[in-house]
Amino acid sequence: MPNSVKWLGHAACQVTTTGGCVILIDPWITGNPGCPVKKEDIGKVDIILVTHDHFDHMGTDIPDLVRATGAKVIGQPELVGILQEAGVPAENTVGMNIGGQVEVAGIKVTMTQAFHSATAGDAVGYIITLEDGKTIYHAGDTGIFASMELLGRIYSIDLALLPIGSVYVMDPLQAAYSLTLLKPGKVVPIHYGTFPVLVQDAGEFVKLAGEKAPGVPVEVLKPGQEIVI
Ligand SMILES: [Zn+2]
């Protein structure tokens, strides 16, 4: 079985690895207008990664998901502290910070910078290295930044999950340019279409990515669709 990455709408993504590990990133399930599943239908989860504490990323389901699955939740210490107050047992949390790497269930997770606001701690992104070495970059919410080029040099990114919706995150032009820095094997645009104020579809991003980074295939998913890496 290849690794698969399913888009659950907005920034929420579900990775299932060749080794059977399930990783949820930014699990805004309940209340997410794009999410095709209910939290009860999520099933097995081993790792939950949270990029920052805004409602459209942290959501409200994490305590229930942890109770049902025993998953380990990874985030900045301040965010993890909020989750502990909300009932997530301390032994199910892993606090870390930008630049660090932790290994959970055979998956290597590196926290990266992101340029965005947060109530507790900083907004971040993640480099996720799967058991077979395949590498996913989830940028979180961010504008473009020059050290994306460093991330592209240090890590061989097979798949980038990039926000393109503008207003709160990169617009399609910045997201397209970021591909020239990150040099991923392919890209899936996320964080658009969810709110009326956001860019509503991936058309402009597809066009601009084709101009700025013609070597990077763009995979536009519908919520609930998945790709393999
Ligand atoms: Zn957001």
PDB file of C-alpha atoms and ligand atoms in Angstrom:
ATOM      1  CA  MET A   1       0.000   0.000   0.000  1.00  0.00           C
ATOM      2  CA  PRO A   2       1.434   3.394  -0.934  1.00  0.00           C
ATOM      3  CA  ASN A   3       1.269   6.356   1.410  1.00  0.00           C
ATOM      4  CA  SER A   4      -1.969   8.285   0.906  1.00  0.00           C
ATOM      5  CA  VAL A   5      -2.894  11.851   1.765  1.00  0.00           C
ATOM      6  CA  LYS A   6      -6.569  12.770   1.966  1.00  0.00           C
ATOM      7  CA  TRP A   7      -7.794  16.368   2.033  1.00  0.00           C
ATOM      8  CA  LEU A   8     -10.569  16.865   4.595  1.00  0.00           C
ATOM      9  CA  GLY A   9     -11.271  20.447   3.540  1.00  0.00           C
ATOM     10  CA  HIS A  10      -9.591  23.707   4.601  1.00  0.00           C
ATOM     11  CA  ALA A  11      -6.215  22.834   6.219  1.00  0.00           C
ATOM     12  CA  ALA A  12      -7.284  19.426   7.516  1.00  0.00           C
ATOM     13  CA  CYS A  13      -5.409  16.482   6.014  1.00  0.00           C
ATOM     14  CA  GLN A  14      -5.248  12.780   6.847  1.00  0.00           C
ATOM     15  CA  VAL A  15      -2.107  10.833   6.013  1.00  0.00           C
ATOM     16  CA  THR A  16      -2.117   7.026   6.010  1.00  0.00           C
ATOM     17  CA  THR A  17       1.353   5.532   5.665  1.00  0.00           C
ATOM     18  CA  THR A  18       2.611   2.300   4.163  1.00  0.00           C
ATOM     19  CA  GLY A  19       3.168   1.125   7.727  1.00  0.00           C
ATOM     20  CA  GLY A  20      -0.468   1.787   8.656  1.00  0.00           C
ATOM     21  CA  CYS A  21       0.189   4.913  10.709  1.00  0.00           C
ATOM     22  CA  VAL A  22      -2.568   7.545  10.522  1.00  0.00           C
ATOM     23  CA  ILE A  23      -1.675  11.202  10.955  1.00  0.00           C
ATOM     24  CA  LEU A  24      -4.260  13.979  11.193  1.00  0.00           C
ATOM     25  CA  ILE A  25      -3.072  17.516  10.536  1.00  0.00           C
ATOM     26  CA  ASP A  26      -5.137  20.488  11.742  1.00  0.00           C
ATOM     27  CA  PRO A  27      -8.221  18.364  12.476  1.00  0.00           C
ATOM     28  CA  TRP A  28     -11.005  20.942  12.157  1.00  0.00           C
ATOM     29  CA  ILE A  29     -13.722  18.323  11.612  1.00  0.00           C
ATOM     30  CA  THR A  30     -16.887  19.517  13.391  1.00  0.00           C
ATOM     31  CA  GLY A  31     -17.983  22.833  11.879  1.00  0.00           C
ATOM     32  CA  ASN A  32     -15.688  22.615   8.855  1.00  0.00           C
ATOM     33  CA  PRO A  33     -18.056  23.204   5.915  1.00  0.00           C
ATOM     34  CA  GLY A  34     -15.720  21.307   3.559  1.00  0.00           C
ATOM     35  CA  CYS A  35     -15.113  18.270   5.745  1.00  0.00           C
ATOM     36  CA  PRO A  36     -16.818  15.179   4.317  1.00  0.00           C
ATOM     37  CA  VAL A  37     -16.583  13.071   7.498  1.00  0.00           C
ATOM     38  CA  LYS A  38     -17.772  13.262  11.086  1.00  0.00           C
ATOM     39  CA  LYS A  39     -15.321  12.886  13.935  1.00  0.00           C
ATOM     40  CA  GLU A  40     -16.966   9.539  14.804  1.00  0.00           C
ATOM     41  CA  ASP A  41     -16.047   8.252  11.337  1.00  0.00           C
ATOM     42  CA  ILE A  42     -12.356   9.117  11.509  1.00  0.00           C
ATOM     43  CA  GLY A  43     -11.328   5.731  12.923  1.00  0.00           C
ATOM     44  CA  LYS A  44      -7.722   4.987  13.836  1.00  0.00           C
ATOM     45  CA  VAL A  45      -5.451   7.943  14.536  1.00  0.00           C
ATOM     46  CA  ASP A  46      -1.881   7.699  15.811  1.00  0.00           C
ATOM     47  CA  ILE A  47      -0.648  11.283  15.558  1.00  0.00           C
ATOM     48  CA  ILE A  48      -2.402  14.673  15.496  1.00  0.00           C
ATOM     49  CA  LEU A  49      -0.359  17.688  14.386  1.00  0.00           C
ATOM     50  CA  VAL A  50      -1.675  21.171  15.127  1.00  0.00           C
ATOM     51  CA  THR A  51      -0.160  24.211  13.419  1.00  0.00           C
ATOM     52  CA  HIS A  52      -1.752  26.858  15.663  1.00  0.00           C
ATOM     53  CA  ASP A  53      -4.702  27.442  17.938  1.00  0.00           C
ATOM     54  CA  HIS A  54      -7.124  29.249  15.595  1.00  0.00           C
ATOM     55  CA  PHE A  55     -10.526  27.541  15.448  1.00  0.00           C
ATOM     56  CA  ASP A  56     -10.148  26.533  11.809  1.00  0.00           C
ATOM     57  CA  HIS A  57      -7.029  24.513  12.667  1.00  0.00           C
ATOM     58  CA  MET A  58      -7.266  23.260  16.253  1.00  0.00           C
ATOM     59  CA  GLY A  59     -11.056  22.831  16.091  1.00  0.00           C
ATOM     60  CA  THR A  60     -12.930  21.376  19.059  1.00  0.00           C
ATOM     61  CA  ASP A  61     -12.633  17.643  18.415  1.00  0.00           C
ATOM     62  CA  ILE A  62      -9.130  16.871  19.641  1.00  0.00           C
ATOM     63  CA  PRO A  63     -10.047  15.792  23.219  1.00  0.00           C
ATOM     64  CA  ASP A  64     -12.690  13.383  21.847  1.00  0.00           C
ATOM     65  CA  LEU A  65     -10.363  12.109  19.107  1.00  0.00           C
ATOM     66  CA  VAL A  66      -7.623  11.414  21.658  1.00  0.00           C
ATOM     67  CA  ARG A  67     -10.093   9.675  23.988  1.00  0.00           C
ATOM     68  CA  ALA A  68     -11.318   7.478  21.141  1.00  0.00           C
ATOM     69  CA  THR A  69      -7.962   6.690  19.544  1.00  0.00           C
ATOM     70  CA  GLY A  70      -5.180   7.252  22.080  1.00  0.00           C
ATOM     71  CA  ALA A  71      -3.436   9.479  19.526  1.00  0.00           C
ATOM     72  CA  LYS A  72      -0.451  11.610  20.469  1.00  0.00           C
ATOM     73  CA  VAL A  73      -0.971  15.339  19.832  1.00  0.00           C
ATOM     74  CA  ILE A  74       2.018  17.404  18.734  1.00  0.00           C
ATOM     75  CA  GLY A  75       2.155  21.180  18.964  1.00  0.00           C
ATOM     76  CA  GLN A  76       3.948  24.066  20.590  1.00  0.00           C
ATOM     77  CA  PRO A  77       4.079  23.790  24.411  1.00  0.00           C
ATOM     78  CA  GLU A  78       1.607  26.665  24.860  1.00  0.00           C
ATOM     79  CA  LEU A  79      -0.933  25.049  22.538  1.00  0.00           C
ATOM     80  CA  VAL A  80      -0.449  21.646  24.110  1.00  0.00           C
ATOM     81  CA  GLY A  81      -1.098  23.267  27.501  1.00  0.00           C
ATOM     82  CA  ILE A  82      -4.483  24.514  26.271  1.00  0.00           C
ATOM     83  CA  LEU A  83      -5.361  21.015  25.098  1.00  0.00           C
ATOM     84  CA  GLN A  84      -4.377  19.557  28.465  1.00  0.00           C
ATOM     85  CA  GLU A  85      -6.727  22.030  30.155  1.00  0.00           C
ATOM     86  CA  ALA A  86      -9.426  20.853  27.725  1.00  0.00           C
ATOM     87  CA  GLY A  87      -8.970  17.290  28.948  1.00  0.00           C
ATOM     88  CA  VAL A  88      -6.228  15.775  26.792  1.00  0.00           C
ATOM     89  CA  PRO A  89      -4.007  13.667  29.104  1.00  0.00           C
ATOM     90  CA  ALA A  90      -0.449  14.976  29.380  1.00  0.00           C
ATOM     91  CA  GLU A  91       0.914  11.585  28.272  1.00  0.00           C
ATOM     92  CA  ASN A  92      -0.932  12.032  24.963  1.00  0.00           C
ATOM     93  CA  THR A  93       0.770  15.332  24.212  1.00  0.00           C
ATOM     94  CA  VAL A  94       4.171  16.165  22.796  1.00  0.00           C
ATOM     95  CA  GLY A  95       5.319  19.782  23.102  1.00  0.00           C
ATOM     96  CA  MET A  96       8.016  20.908  20.709  1.00  0.00           C
ATOM     97  CA  ASN A  97       9.278  24.019  19.011  1.00  0.00           C
ATOM     98  CA  ILE A  98      10.588  25.351  15.727  1.00  0.00           C
ATOM     99  CA  GLY A  99      13.664  23.531  14.440  1.00  0.00           C
ATOM    100  CA  GLY A 100      13.176  20.487  16.624  1.00  0.00           C
ATOM    101  CA  GLN A 101      12.323  16.965  15.569  1.00  0.00           C
ATOM    102  CA  VAL A 102      10.434  14.279  17.458  1.00  0.00           C
ATOM    103  CA  GLU A 103       9.781  10.697  16.444  1.00  0.00           C
ATOM    104  CA  VAL A 104       6.377   9.221  17.217  1.00  0.00           C
ATOM    105  CA  ALA A 105       5.185   5.812  15.985  1.00  0.00           C
ATOM    106  CA  GLY A 106       8.070   5.666  13.512  1.00  0.00           C
ATOM    107  CA  ILE A 107       7.210   9.056  11.974  1.00  0.00           C
ATOM    108  CA  LYS A 108       9.708  11.902  12.182  1.00  0.00           C
ATOM    109  CA  VAL A 109       8.064  15.288  12.753  1.00  0.00           C
ATOM    110  CA  THR A 110      10.004  18.536  12.387  1.00  0.00           C
ATOM    111  CA  MET A 111       8.416  21.850  13.331  1.00  0.00           C
ATOM    112  CA  THR A 112       9.034  24.750  10.948  1.00  0.00           C
ATOM    113  CA  GLN A 113       8.400  28.456  11.128  1.00  0.00           C
ATOM    114  CA  ALA A 114       5.298  30.087   9.688  1.00  0.00           C
ATOM    115  CA  PHE A 115       4.357  33.751   9.483  1.00  0.00           C
ATOM    116  CA  HIS A 116       0.888  34.095  10.961  1.00  0.00           C
ATOM    117  CA  SER A 117      -0.728  34.982  14.278  1.00  0.00           C
ATOM    118  CA  ALA A 118      -1.777  32.686  17.107  1.00  0.00           C
ATOM    119  CA  THR A 119      -3.277  33.156  20.563  1.00  0.00           C
ATOM    120  CA  ALA A 120      -0.887  30.771  22.317  1.00  0.00           C
ATOM    121  CA  GLY A 121       2.664  30.331  21.087  1.00  0.00           C
ATOM    122  CA  ASP A 122       3.472  30.791  17.415  1.00  0.00           C
ATOM    123  CA  ALA A 123       1.915  29.512  14.225  1.00  0.00           C
ATOM    124  CA  VAL A 124       4.074  26.777  12.686  1.00  0.00           C
ATOM    125  CA  GLY A 125       4.316  24.287   9.859  1.00  0.00           C
ATOM    126  CA  TYR A 126       5.541  20.683   9.782  1.00  0.00           C
ATOM    127  CA  ILE A 127       7.940  18.540   7.815  1.00  0.00           C
ATOM    128  CA  ILE A 128       6.732  14.955   8.180  1.00  0.00           C
ATOM    129  CA  THR A 129       9.063  12.126   7.221  1.00  0.00           C
ATOM    130  CA  LEU A 130       7.249   8.807   6.854  1.00  0.00           C
ATOM    131  CA  GLU A 131       8.650   5.337   7.592  1.00  0.00           C
ATOM    132  CA  ASP A 132       9.792   4.881   3.965  1.00  0.00           C
ATOM    133  CA  GLY A 133      11.483   8.286   3.825  1.00  0.00           C
ATOM    134  CA  LYS A 134       8.724  10.041   1.851  1.00  0.00           C
ATOM    135  CA  THR A 135       8.472  13.638   3.061  1.00  0.00           C
ATOM    136  CA  ILE A 136       5.426  15.891   3.367  1.00  0.00           C
ATOM    137  CA  TYR A 137       5.481  19.623   4.119  1.00  0.00           C
ATOM    138  CA  HIS A 138       2.314  21.121   5.600  1.00  0.00           C
ATOM    139  CA  ALA A 139       2.982  24.861   5.665  1.00  0.00           C
ATOM    140  CA  GLY A 140       0.242  25.723   8.179  1.00  0.00           C
ATOM    141  CA  ASP A 141      -1.022  29.260   7.747  1.00  0.00           C
ATOM    142  CA  THR A 142       1.689  31.550   6.452  1.00  0.00           C
ATOM    143  CA  GLY A 143       2.801  34.152   3.979  1.00  0.00           C
ATOM    144  CA  ILE A 144       5.745  33.333   1.748  1.00  0.00           C
ATOM    145  CA  PHE A 145       9.178  33.524   3.415  1.00  0.00           C
ATOM    146  CA  ALA A 146      12.664  33.321   1.961  1.00  0.00           C
ATOM    147  CA  SER A 147      13.811  30.422   4.132  1.00  0.00           C
ATOM    148  CA  MET A 148      11.336  28.153   2.381  1.00  0.00           C
ATOM    149  CA  GLU A 149      14.326  27.823   0.057  1.00  0.00           C
ATOM    150  CA  LEU A 150      16.322  26.361   2.971  1.00  0.00           C
ATOM    151  CA  LEU A 151      13.533  23.912   3.766  1.00  0.00           C
ATOM    152  CA  GLY A 152      13.628  22.813   0.147  1.00  0.00           C
ATOM    153  CA  ARG A 153      17.382  22.327   0.359  1.00  0.00           C
ATOM    154  CA  ILE A 154      17.470  20.501   3.705  1.00  0.00           C
ATOM    155  CA  TYR A 155      14.495  18.231   3.068  1.00  0.00           C
ATOM    156  CA  SER A 156      13.606  16.508  -0.143  1.00  0.00           C
ATOM    157  CA  ILE A 157       9.887  17.358  -0.117  1.00  0.00           C
ATOM    158  CA  ASP A 158       7.779  14.853  -2.015  1.00  0.00           C
ATOM    159  CA  LEU A 159       4.479  16.627  -1.352  1.00  0.00           C
ATOM    160  CA  ALA A 160       3.765  20.201  -0.248  1.00  0.00           C
ATOM    161  CA  LEU A 161       0.376  21.103   1.231  1.00  0.00           C
ATOM    162  CA  LEU A 162       0.200  24.869   0.727  1.00  0.00           C
ATOM    163  CA  PRO A 163      -2.419  27.459   1.663  1.00  0.00           C
ATOM    164  CA  ILE A 164      -3.505  29.559  -1.329  1.00  0.00           C
ATOM    165  CA  GLY A 165      -6.666  31.296  -0.120  1.00  0.00           C
ATOM    166  CA  SER A 166      -5.234  34.815   0.460  1.00  0.00           C
ATOM    167  CA  VAL A 167      -6.511  37.279   3.123  1.00  0.00           C
ATOM    168  CA  TYR A 168      -5.114  35.214   6.039  1.00  0.00           C
ATOM    169  CA  VAL A 169      -2.462  33.204   4.162  1.00  0.00           C
ATOM    170  CA  MET A 170      -0.498  33.177   0.906  1.00  0.00           C
ATOM    171  CA  ASP A 171      -2.433  34.260  -2.140  1.00  0.00           C
ATOM    172  CA  PRO A 172      -2.129  32.214  -5.361  1.00  0.00           C
ATOM    173  CA  LEU A 173       0.824  34.341  -6.570  1.00  0.00           C
ATOM    174  CA  GLN A 174       2.870  33.869  -3.368  1.00  0.00           C
ATOM    175  CA  ALA A 175       1.971  30.195  -3.218  1.00  0.00           C
ATOM    176  CA  ALA A 176       3.082  29.736  -6.833  1.00  0.00           C
ATOM    177  CA  TYR A 177       6.394  31.503  -6.149  1.00  0.00           C
ATOM    178  CA  SER A 178       6.925  29.409  -3.024  1.00  0.00           C
ATOM    179  CA  LEU A 179       7.173  26.348  -5.267  1.00  0.00           C
ATOM    180  CA  THR A 180      10.380  27.784  -6.746  1.00  0.00           C
ATOM    181  CA  LEU A 181      11.827  27.810  -3.207  1.00  0.00           C
ATOM    182  CA  LEU A 182      10.462  24.543  -1.828  1.00  0.00           C
ATOM    183  CA  LYS A 183      10.925  22.508  -5.041  1.00  0.00           C
ATOM    184  CA  PRO A 184       8.448  19.825  -3.977  1.00  0.00           C
ATOM    185  CA  GLY A 185       7.723  16.710  -6.007  1.00  0.00           C
ATOM    186  CA  LYS A 186       4.085  17.811  -6.175  1.00  0.00           C
ATOM    187  CA  VAL A 187       1.749  20.268  -4.503  1.00  0.00           C
ATOM    188  CA  VAL A 188      -1.810  20.147  -3.205  1.00  0.00           C
ATOM    189  CA  PRO A 189      -3.435  23.562  -2.613  1.00  0.00           C
ATOM    190  CA  ILE A 190      -5.406  23.909   0.621  1.00  0.00           C
ATOM    191  CA  HIS A 191      -7.022  26.626   2.772  1.00  0.00           C
ATOM    192  CA  TYR A 192      -9.318  28.072   0.080  1.00  0.00           C
ATOM    193  CA  GLY A 193     -13.026  28.051  -0.702  1.00  0.00           C
ATOM    194  CA  THR A 194     -14.067  27.549   2.909  1.00  0.00           C
ATOM    195  CA  PHE A 195     -15.072  31.112   3.745  1.00  0.00           C
ATOM    196  CA  PRO A 196     -16.637  33.662   1.353  1.00  0.00           C
ATOM    197  CA  VAL A 197     -13.657  35.979   1.843  1.00  0.00           C
ATOM    198  CA  LEU A 198     -11.094  33.409   0.653  1.00  0.00           C
ATOM    199  CA  VAL A 199     -10.087  32.598  -2.919  1.00  0.00           C
ATOM    200  CA  GLN A 200     -12.871  30.251  -4.018  1.00  0.00           C
ATOM    201  CA  ASP A 201     -11.085  27.823  -6.335  1.00  0.00           C
ATOM    202  CA  ALA A 202      -7.600  26.689  -7.328  1.00  0.00           C
ATOM    203  CA  GLY A 203      -7.756  27.950 -10.932  1.00  0.00           C
ATOM    204  CA  GLU A 204      -5.500  30.975 -10.556  1.00  0.00           C
ATOM    205  CA  PHE A 205      -2.995  28.997  -8.492  1.00  0.00           C
ATOM    206  CA  VAL A 206      -2.865  26.257 -11.135  1.00  0.00           C
ATOM    207  CA  LYS A 207      -2.246  28.878 -13.850  1.00  0.00           C
ATOM    208  CA  LEU A 208       0.442  30.759 -11.902  1.00  0.00           C
ATOM    209  CA  ALA A 209       2.162  27.585 -10.693  1.00  0.00           C
ATOM    210  CA  GLY A 210       2.375  26.471 -14.314  1.00  0.00           C
ATOM    211  CA  GLU A 211       4.135  29.752 -15.158  1.00  0.00           C
ATOM    212  CA  LYS A 212       6.449  30.076 -12.147  1.00  0.00           C
ATOM    213  CA  ALA A 213       7.221  26.433 -11.412  1.00  0.00           C
ATOM    214  CA  PRO A 214       6.317  24.393 -14.488  1.00  0.00           C
ATOM    215  CA  GLY A 215       8.166  21.341 -13.161  1.00  0.00           C
ATOM    216  CA  VAL A 216       5.905  20.932 -10.140  1.00  0.00           C
ATOM    217  CA  PRO A 217       2.667  19.031 -10.765  1.00  0.00           C
ATOM    218  CA  VAL A 218      -0.372  20.577  -9.060  1.00  0.00           C
ATOM    219  CA  GLU A 219      -2.920  18.102  -7.727  1.00  0.00           C
ATOM    220  CA  VAL A 220      -6.259  19.803  -7.063  1.00  0.00           C
ATOM    221  CA  LEU A 221      -8.367  17.671  -4.744  1.00  0.00           C
ATOM    222  CA  LYS A 222     -11.977  17.855  -3.683  1.00  0.00           C
ATOM    223  CA  PRO A 223     -12.512  17.392   0.052  1.00  0.00           C
ATOM    224  CA  GLY A 224     -12.509  13.666   0.678  1.00  0.00           C
ATOM    225  CA  GLN A 225     -10.233  12.916  -2.274  1.00  0.00           C
ATOM    226  CA  GLU A 226      -6.741  11.561  -1.739  1.00  0.00           C
ATOM    227  CA  ILE A 227      -3.457  11.199  -3.592  1.00  0.00           C
ATOM    228  CA  VAL A 228      -0.670   8.713  -3.140  1.00  0.00           C
ATOM    229  CA  ILE A 229       3.004   9.502  -2.664  1.00  0.00           C
TER     230      ILE A 229
HETATM  231 ZN    ZN B   1      -6.455  29.299   8.906  1.00  0.00          ZN
END
